[in-house]
PDB file of C-alpha atoms in Angstrom:
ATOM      1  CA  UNK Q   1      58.446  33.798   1.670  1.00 42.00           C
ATOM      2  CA  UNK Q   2      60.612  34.714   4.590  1.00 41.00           C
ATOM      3  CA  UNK Q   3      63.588  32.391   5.278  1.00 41.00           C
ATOM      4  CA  UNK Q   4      63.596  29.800   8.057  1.00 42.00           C
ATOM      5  CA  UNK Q   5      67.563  30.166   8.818  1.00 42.00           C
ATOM      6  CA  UNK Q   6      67.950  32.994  11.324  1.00 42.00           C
ATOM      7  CA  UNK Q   7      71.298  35.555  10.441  1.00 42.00           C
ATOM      8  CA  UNK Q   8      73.820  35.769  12.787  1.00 41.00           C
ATOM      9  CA  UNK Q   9      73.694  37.916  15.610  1.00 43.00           C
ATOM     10  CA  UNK Q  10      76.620  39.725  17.477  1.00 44.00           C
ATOM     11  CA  UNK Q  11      76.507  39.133  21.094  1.00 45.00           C
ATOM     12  CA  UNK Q  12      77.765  36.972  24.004  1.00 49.00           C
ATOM     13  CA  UNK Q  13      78.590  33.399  23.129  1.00 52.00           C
ATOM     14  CA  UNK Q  14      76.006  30.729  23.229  1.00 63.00           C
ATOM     15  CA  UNK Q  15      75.550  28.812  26.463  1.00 78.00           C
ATOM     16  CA  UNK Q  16      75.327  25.034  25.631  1.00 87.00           C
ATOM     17  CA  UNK Q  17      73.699  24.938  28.608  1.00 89.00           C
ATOM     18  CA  UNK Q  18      70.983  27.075  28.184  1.00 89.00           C
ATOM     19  CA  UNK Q  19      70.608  25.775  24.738  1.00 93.00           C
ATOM     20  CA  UNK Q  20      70.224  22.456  26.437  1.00 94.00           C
ATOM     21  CA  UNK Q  21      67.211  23.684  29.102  1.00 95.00           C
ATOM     22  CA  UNK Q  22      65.462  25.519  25.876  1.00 96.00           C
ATOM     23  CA  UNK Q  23      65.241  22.450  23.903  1.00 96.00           C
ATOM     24  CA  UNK Q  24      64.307  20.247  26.746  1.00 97.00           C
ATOM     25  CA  UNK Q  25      61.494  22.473  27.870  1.00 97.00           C
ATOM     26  CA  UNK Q  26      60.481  22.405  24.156  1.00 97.00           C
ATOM     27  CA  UNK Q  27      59.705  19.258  24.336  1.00 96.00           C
ATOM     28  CA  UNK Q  28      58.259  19.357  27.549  1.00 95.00           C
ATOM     29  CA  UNK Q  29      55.824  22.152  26.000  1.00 95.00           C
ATOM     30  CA  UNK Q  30      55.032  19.527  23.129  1.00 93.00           C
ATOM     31  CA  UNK Q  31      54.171  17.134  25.229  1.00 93.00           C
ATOM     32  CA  UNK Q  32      51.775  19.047  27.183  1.00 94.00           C
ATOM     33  CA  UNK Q  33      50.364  21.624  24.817  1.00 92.00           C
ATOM     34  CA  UNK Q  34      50.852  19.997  21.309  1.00 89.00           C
ATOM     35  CA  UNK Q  35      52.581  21.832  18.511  1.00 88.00           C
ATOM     36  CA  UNK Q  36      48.991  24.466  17.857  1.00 89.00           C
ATOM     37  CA  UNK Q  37      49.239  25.851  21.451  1.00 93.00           C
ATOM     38  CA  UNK Q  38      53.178  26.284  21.672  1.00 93.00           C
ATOM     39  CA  UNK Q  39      54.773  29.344  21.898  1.00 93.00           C
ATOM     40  CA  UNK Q  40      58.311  30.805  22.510  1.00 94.00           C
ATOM     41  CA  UNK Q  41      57.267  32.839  25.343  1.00 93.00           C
ATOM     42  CA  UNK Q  42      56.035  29.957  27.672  1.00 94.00           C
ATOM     43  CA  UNK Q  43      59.531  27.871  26.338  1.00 96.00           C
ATOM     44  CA  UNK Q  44      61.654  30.682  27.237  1.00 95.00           C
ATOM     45  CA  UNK Q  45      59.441  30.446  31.098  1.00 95.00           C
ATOM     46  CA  UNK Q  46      59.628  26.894  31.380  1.00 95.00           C
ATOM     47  CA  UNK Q  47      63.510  27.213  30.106  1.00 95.00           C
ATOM     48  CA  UNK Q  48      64.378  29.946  32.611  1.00 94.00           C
ATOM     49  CA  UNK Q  49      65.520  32.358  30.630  1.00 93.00           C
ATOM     50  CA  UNK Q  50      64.745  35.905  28.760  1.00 92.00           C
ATOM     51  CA  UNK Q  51      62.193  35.467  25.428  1.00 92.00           C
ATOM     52  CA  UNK Q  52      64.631  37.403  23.218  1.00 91.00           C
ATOM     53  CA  UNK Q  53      67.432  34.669  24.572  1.00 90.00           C
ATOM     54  CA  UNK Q  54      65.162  32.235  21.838  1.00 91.00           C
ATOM     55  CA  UNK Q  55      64.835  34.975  19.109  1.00 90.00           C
ATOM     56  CA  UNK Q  56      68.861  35.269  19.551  1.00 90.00           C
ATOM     57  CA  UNK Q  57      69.109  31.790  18.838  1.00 91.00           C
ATOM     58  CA  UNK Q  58      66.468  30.506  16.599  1.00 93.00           C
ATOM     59  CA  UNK Q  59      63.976  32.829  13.722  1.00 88.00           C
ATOM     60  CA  UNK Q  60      60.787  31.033  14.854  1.00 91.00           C
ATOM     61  CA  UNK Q  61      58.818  28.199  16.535  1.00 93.00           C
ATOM     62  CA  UNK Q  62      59.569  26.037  13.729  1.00 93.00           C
ATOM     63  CA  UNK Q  63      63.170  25.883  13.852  1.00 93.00           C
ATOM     64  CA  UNK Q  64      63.006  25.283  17.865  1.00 95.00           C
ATOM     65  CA  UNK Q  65      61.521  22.434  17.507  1.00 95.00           C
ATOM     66  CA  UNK Q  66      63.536  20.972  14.797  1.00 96.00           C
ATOM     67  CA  UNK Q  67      66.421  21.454  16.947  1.00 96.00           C
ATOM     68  CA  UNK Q  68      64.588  20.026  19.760  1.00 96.00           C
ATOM     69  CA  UNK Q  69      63.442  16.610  17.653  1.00 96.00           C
ATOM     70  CA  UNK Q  70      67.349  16.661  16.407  1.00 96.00           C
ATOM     71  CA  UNK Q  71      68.326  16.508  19.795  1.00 96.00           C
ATOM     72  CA  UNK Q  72      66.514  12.943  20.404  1.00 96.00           C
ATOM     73  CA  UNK Q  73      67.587  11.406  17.280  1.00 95.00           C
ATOM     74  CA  UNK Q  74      71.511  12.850  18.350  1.00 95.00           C
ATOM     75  CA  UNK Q  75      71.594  10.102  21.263  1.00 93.00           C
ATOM     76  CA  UNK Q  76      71.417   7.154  18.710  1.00 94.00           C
ATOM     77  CA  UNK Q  77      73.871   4.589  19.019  1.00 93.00           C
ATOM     78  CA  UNK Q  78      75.137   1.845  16.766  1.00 93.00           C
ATOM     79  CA  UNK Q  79      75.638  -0.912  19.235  1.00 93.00           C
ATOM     80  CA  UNK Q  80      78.037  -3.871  18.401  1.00 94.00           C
ATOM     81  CA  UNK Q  81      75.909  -6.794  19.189  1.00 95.00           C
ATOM     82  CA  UNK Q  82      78.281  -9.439  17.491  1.00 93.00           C
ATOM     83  CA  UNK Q  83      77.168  -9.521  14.145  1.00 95.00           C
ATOM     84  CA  UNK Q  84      75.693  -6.704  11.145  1.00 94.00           C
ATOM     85  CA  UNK Q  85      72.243  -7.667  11.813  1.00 95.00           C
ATOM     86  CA  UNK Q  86      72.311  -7.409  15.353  1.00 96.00           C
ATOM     87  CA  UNK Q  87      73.650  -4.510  15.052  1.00 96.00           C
ATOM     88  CA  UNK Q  88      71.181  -2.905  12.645  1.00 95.00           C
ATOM     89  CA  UNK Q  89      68.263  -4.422  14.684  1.00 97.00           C
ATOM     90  CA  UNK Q  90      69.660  -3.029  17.479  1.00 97.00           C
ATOM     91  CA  UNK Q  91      69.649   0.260  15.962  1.00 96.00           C
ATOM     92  CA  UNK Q  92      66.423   0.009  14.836  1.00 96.00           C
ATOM     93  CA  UNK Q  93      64.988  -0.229  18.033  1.00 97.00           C
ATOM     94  CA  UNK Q  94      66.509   2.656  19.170  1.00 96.00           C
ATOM     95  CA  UNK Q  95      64.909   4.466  16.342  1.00 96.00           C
ATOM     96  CA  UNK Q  96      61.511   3.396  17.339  1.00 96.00           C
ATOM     97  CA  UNK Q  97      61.487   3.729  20.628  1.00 96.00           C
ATOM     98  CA  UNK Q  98      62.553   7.888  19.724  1.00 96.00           C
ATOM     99  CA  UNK Q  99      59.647   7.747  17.481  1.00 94.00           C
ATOM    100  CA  UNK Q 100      57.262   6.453  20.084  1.00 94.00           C
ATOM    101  CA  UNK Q 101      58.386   9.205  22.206  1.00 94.00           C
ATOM    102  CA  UNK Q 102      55.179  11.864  22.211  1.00 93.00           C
ATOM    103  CA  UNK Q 103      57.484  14.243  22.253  1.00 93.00           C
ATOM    104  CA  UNK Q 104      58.557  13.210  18.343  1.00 94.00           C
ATOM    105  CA  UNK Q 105      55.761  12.025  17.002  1.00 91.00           C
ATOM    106  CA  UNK Q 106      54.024  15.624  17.657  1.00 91.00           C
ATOM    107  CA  UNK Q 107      57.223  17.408  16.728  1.00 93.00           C
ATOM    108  CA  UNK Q 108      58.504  15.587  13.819  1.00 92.00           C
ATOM    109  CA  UNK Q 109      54.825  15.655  12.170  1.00 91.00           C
ATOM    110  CA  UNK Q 110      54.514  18.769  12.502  1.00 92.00           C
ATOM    111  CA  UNK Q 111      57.472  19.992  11.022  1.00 93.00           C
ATOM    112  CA  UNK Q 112      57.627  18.078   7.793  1.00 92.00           C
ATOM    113  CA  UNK Q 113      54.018  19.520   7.090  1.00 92.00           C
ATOM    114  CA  UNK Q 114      55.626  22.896   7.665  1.00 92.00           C
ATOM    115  CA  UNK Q 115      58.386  22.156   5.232  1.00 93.00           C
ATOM    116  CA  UNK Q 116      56.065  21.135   2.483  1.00 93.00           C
ATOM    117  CA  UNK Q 117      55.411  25.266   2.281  1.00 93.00           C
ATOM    118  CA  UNK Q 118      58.787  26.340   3.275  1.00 93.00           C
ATOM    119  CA  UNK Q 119      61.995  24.791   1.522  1.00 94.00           C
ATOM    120  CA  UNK Q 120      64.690  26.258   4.296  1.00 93.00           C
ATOM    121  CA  UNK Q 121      62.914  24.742   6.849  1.00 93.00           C
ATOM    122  CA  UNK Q 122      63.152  21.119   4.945  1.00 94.00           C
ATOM    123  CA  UNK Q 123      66.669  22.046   4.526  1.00 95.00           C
ATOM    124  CA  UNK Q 124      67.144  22.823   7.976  1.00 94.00           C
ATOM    125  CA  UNK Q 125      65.266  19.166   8.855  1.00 94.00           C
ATOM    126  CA  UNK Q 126      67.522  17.142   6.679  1.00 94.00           C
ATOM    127  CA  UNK Q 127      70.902  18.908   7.483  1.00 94.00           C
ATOM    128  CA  UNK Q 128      70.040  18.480  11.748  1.00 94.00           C
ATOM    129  CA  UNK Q 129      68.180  15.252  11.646  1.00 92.00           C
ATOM    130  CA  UNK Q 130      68.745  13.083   8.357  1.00 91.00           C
ATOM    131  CA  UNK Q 131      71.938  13.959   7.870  1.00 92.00           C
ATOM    132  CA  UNK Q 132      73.651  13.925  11.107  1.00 93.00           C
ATOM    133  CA  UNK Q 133      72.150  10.289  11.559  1.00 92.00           C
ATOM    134  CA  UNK Q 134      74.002   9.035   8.242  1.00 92.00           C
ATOM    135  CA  UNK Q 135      76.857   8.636  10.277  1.00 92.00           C
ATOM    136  CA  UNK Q 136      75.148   5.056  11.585  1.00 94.00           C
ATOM    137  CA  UNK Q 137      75.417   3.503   8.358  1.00 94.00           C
ATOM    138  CA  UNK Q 138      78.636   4.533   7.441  1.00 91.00           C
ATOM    139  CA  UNK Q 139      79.677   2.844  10.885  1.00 93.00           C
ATOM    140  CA  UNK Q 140      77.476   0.119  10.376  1.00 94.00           C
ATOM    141  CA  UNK Q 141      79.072  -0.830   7.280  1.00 92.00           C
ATOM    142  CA  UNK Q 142      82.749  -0.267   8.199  1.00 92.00           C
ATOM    143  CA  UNK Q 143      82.094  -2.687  11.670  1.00 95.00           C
ATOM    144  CA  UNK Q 144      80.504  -5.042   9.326  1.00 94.00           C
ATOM    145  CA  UNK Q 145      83.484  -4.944   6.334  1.00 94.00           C
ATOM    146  CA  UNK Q 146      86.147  -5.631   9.123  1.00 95.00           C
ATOM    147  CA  UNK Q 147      84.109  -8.261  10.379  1.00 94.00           C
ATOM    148  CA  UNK Q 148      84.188  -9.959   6.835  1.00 93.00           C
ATOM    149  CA  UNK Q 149      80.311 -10.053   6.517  1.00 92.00           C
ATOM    150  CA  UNK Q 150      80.476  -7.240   3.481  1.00 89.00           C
ATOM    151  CA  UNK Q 151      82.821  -6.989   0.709  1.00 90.00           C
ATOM    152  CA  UNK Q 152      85.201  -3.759   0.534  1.00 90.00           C
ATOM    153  CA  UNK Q 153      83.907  -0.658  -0.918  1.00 86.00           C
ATOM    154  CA  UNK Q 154      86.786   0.642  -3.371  1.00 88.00           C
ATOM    155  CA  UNK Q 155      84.024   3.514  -5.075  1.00 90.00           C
ATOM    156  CA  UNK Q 156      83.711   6.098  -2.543  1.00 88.00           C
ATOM    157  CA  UNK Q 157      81.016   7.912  -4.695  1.00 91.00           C
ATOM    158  CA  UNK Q 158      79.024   4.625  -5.326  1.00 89.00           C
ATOM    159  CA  UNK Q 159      79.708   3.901  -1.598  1.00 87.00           C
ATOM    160  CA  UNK Q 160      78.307   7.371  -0.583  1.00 88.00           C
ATOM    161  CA  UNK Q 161      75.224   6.688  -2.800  1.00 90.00           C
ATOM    162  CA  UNK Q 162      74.469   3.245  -1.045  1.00 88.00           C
ATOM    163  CA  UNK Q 163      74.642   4.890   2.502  1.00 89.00           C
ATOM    164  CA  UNK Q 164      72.221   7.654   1.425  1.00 91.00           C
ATOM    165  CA  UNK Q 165      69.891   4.668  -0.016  1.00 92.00           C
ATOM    166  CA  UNK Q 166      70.459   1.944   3.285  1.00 91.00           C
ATOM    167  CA  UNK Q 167      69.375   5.087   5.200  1.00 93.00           C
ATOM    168  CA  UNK Q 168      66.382   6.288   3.296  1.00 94.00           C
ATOM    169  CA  UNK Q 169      65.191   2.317   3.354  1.00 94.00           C
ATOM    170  CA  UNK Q 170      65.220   2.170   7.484  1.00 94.00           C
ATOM    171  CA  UNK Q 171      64.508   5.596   8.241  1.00 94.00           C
ATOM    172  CA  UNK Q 172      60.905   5.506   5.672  1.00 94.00           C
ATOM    173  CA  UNK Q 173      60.443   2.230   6.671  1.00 96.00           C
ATOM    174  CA  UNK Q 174      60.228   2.646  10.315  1.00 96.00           C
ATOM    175  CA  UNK Q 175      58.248   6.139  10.013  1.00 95.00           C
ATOM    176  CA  UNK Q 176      56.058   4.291   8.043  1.00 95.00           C
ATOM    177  CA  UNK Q 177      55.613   1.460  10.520  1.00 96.00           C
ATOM    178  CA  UNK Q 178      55.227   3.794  13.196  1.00 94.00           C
ATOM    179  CA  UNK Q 179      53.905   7.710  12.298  1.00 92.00           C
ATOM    180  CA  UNK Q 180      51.792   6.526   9.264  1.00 91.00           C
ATOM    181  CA  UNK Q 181      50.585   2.901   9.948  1.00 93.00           C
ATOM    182  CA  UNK Q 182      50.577   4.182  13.756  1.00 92.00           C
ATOM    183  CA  UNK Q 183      51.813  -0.041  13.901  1.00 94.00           C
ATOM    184  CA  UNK Q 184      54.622  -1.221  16.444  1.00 93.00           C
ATOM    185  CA  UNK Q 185      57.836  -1.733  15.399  1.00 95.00           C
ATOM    186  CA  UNK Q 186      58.542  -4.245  17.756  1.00 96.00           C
ATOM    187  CA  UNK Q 187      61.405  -6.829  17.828  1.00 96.00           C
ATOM    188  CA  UNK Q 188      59.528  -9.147  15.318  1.00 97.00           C
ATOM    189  CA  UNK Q 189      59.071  -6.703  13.082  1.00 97.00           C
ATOM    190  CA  UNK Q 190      62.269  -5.398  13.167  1.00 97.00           C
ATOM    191  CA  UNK Q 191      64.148  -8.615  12.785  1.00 96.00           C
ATOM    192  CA  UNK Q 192      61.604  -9.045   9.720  1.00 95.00           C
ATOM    193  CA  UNK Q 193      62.876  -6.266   8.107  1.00 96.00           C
ATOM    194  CA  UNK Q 194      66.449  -6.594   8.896  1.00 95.00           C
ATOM    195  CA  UNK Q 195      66.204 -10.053   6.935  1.00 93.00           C
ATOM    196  CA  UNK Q 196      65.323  -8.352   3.943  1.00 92.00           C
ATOM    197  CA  UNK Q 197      67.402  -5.168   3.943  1.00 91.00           C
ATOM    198  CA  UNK Q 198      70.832  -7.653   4.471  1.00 89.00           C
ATOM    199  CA  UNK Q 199      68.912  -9.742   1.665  1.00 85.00           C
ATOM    200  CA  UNK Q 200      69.480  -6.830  -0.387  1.00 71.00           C
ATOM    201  CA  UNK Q 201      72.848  -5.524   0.626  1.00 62.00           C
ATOM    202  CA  UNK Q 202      74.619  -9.226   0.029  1.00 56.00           C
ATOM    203  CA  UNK Q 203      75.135  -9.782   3.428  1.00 47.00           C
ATOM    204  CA  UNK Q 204      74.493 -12.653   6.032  1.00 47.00           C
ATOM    205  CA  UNK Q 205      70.535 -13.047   6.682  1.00 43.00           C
TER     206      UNK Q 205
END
């Protein structure tokens, strides 16, 4: 099986900006022609730049559009509402609001059934997406510790393990709610669920 990470490539430096226009008109392309009917060469038109300017940058279709999805999930923001579970439902929102985007739904889908038949490419999807979002719990529960509503952590591996869990519960819960059940995850819903994940963690419901 070929590998989904692309070498690296001598040349001139990357252009964030371009970057930036190739990822948005990624999207754009999902949007309009669904994952089957996209193709580099009309993303490199729509982007404004040369078709070999994508092959520079990324080995295939399916690593564009991780990178593009990654992109969405990149503008999250833990927002300090007052109190741990306003914060987390305020997060949550967020979250679901990206997922109702068509623009994720089609992407994200259709790159975790590509990873079930290529391992770098899941790699690739939990080093840009579920990984770089990680950083929201570890906030999360640093705002809420100086706030008194959690107790110190004084294990930094057990502390490591609880983020990775906290995350797994809210990200498959509100994929769940929203890619699989195809269900809102509206503000009722979400302040459902944010009474029994604190249940769990110890802290205030």
């Amino acid at each position: 099986m070929q590998s989904s990470t692309s070498a690296a490539r001598p040349g001139r430096p990357r252009s964030a900006a371009a970057d930036a226009a190739i990822l948005e008109a990624t999207r754009e392309a999902l949007v309009e022609l669904g994952w089957s009917k996209l193709t580099l060469g009309d993303v490199a038109t729509r982007a404004g730049v040369a078709k070999t300017t994508l092959y520079r940058r990324w080995a295939g279709k399916n690593e564009l559009v991780v990178d593009a999805v990654a992109a969405l999930f990149d503008e999250l923001e833990l927002p300090d509402r007052g109190s741990l579970a306003a914060d987390i439902e305020g997060v949550v929102l967020q979250f679901a609001a990206i997922l109702d985007l068509p623009e994720a739904k089609s992407g994200l889908m259709a790159v975790v059934t590509e990873s079930t038949r290529d391992d770098a490419l899941r790699e690739r999807i939990r080093e840009s997406i579920v990984d770089r979002q990680k950083r929201l719990v570890l906030e999360g529960r640093a705002r809420a510790t100086a706030r008194g509503e959690l107790p110190p952590e004084t294990d930094p591996e057990e502390a490591a393990r609880t983020a990775d869990l906290i995350f797994d519960m809210v990200a498959g819960a509100v994929v769940h709610r929203t890619l699989v059940s195809a269900r809102p995850a509206d503000e009722e819903w979400v302040r459902n669920f944010t009474r029994v994940l604190l249940q769990g963690l110890g802290g205030p419901a």
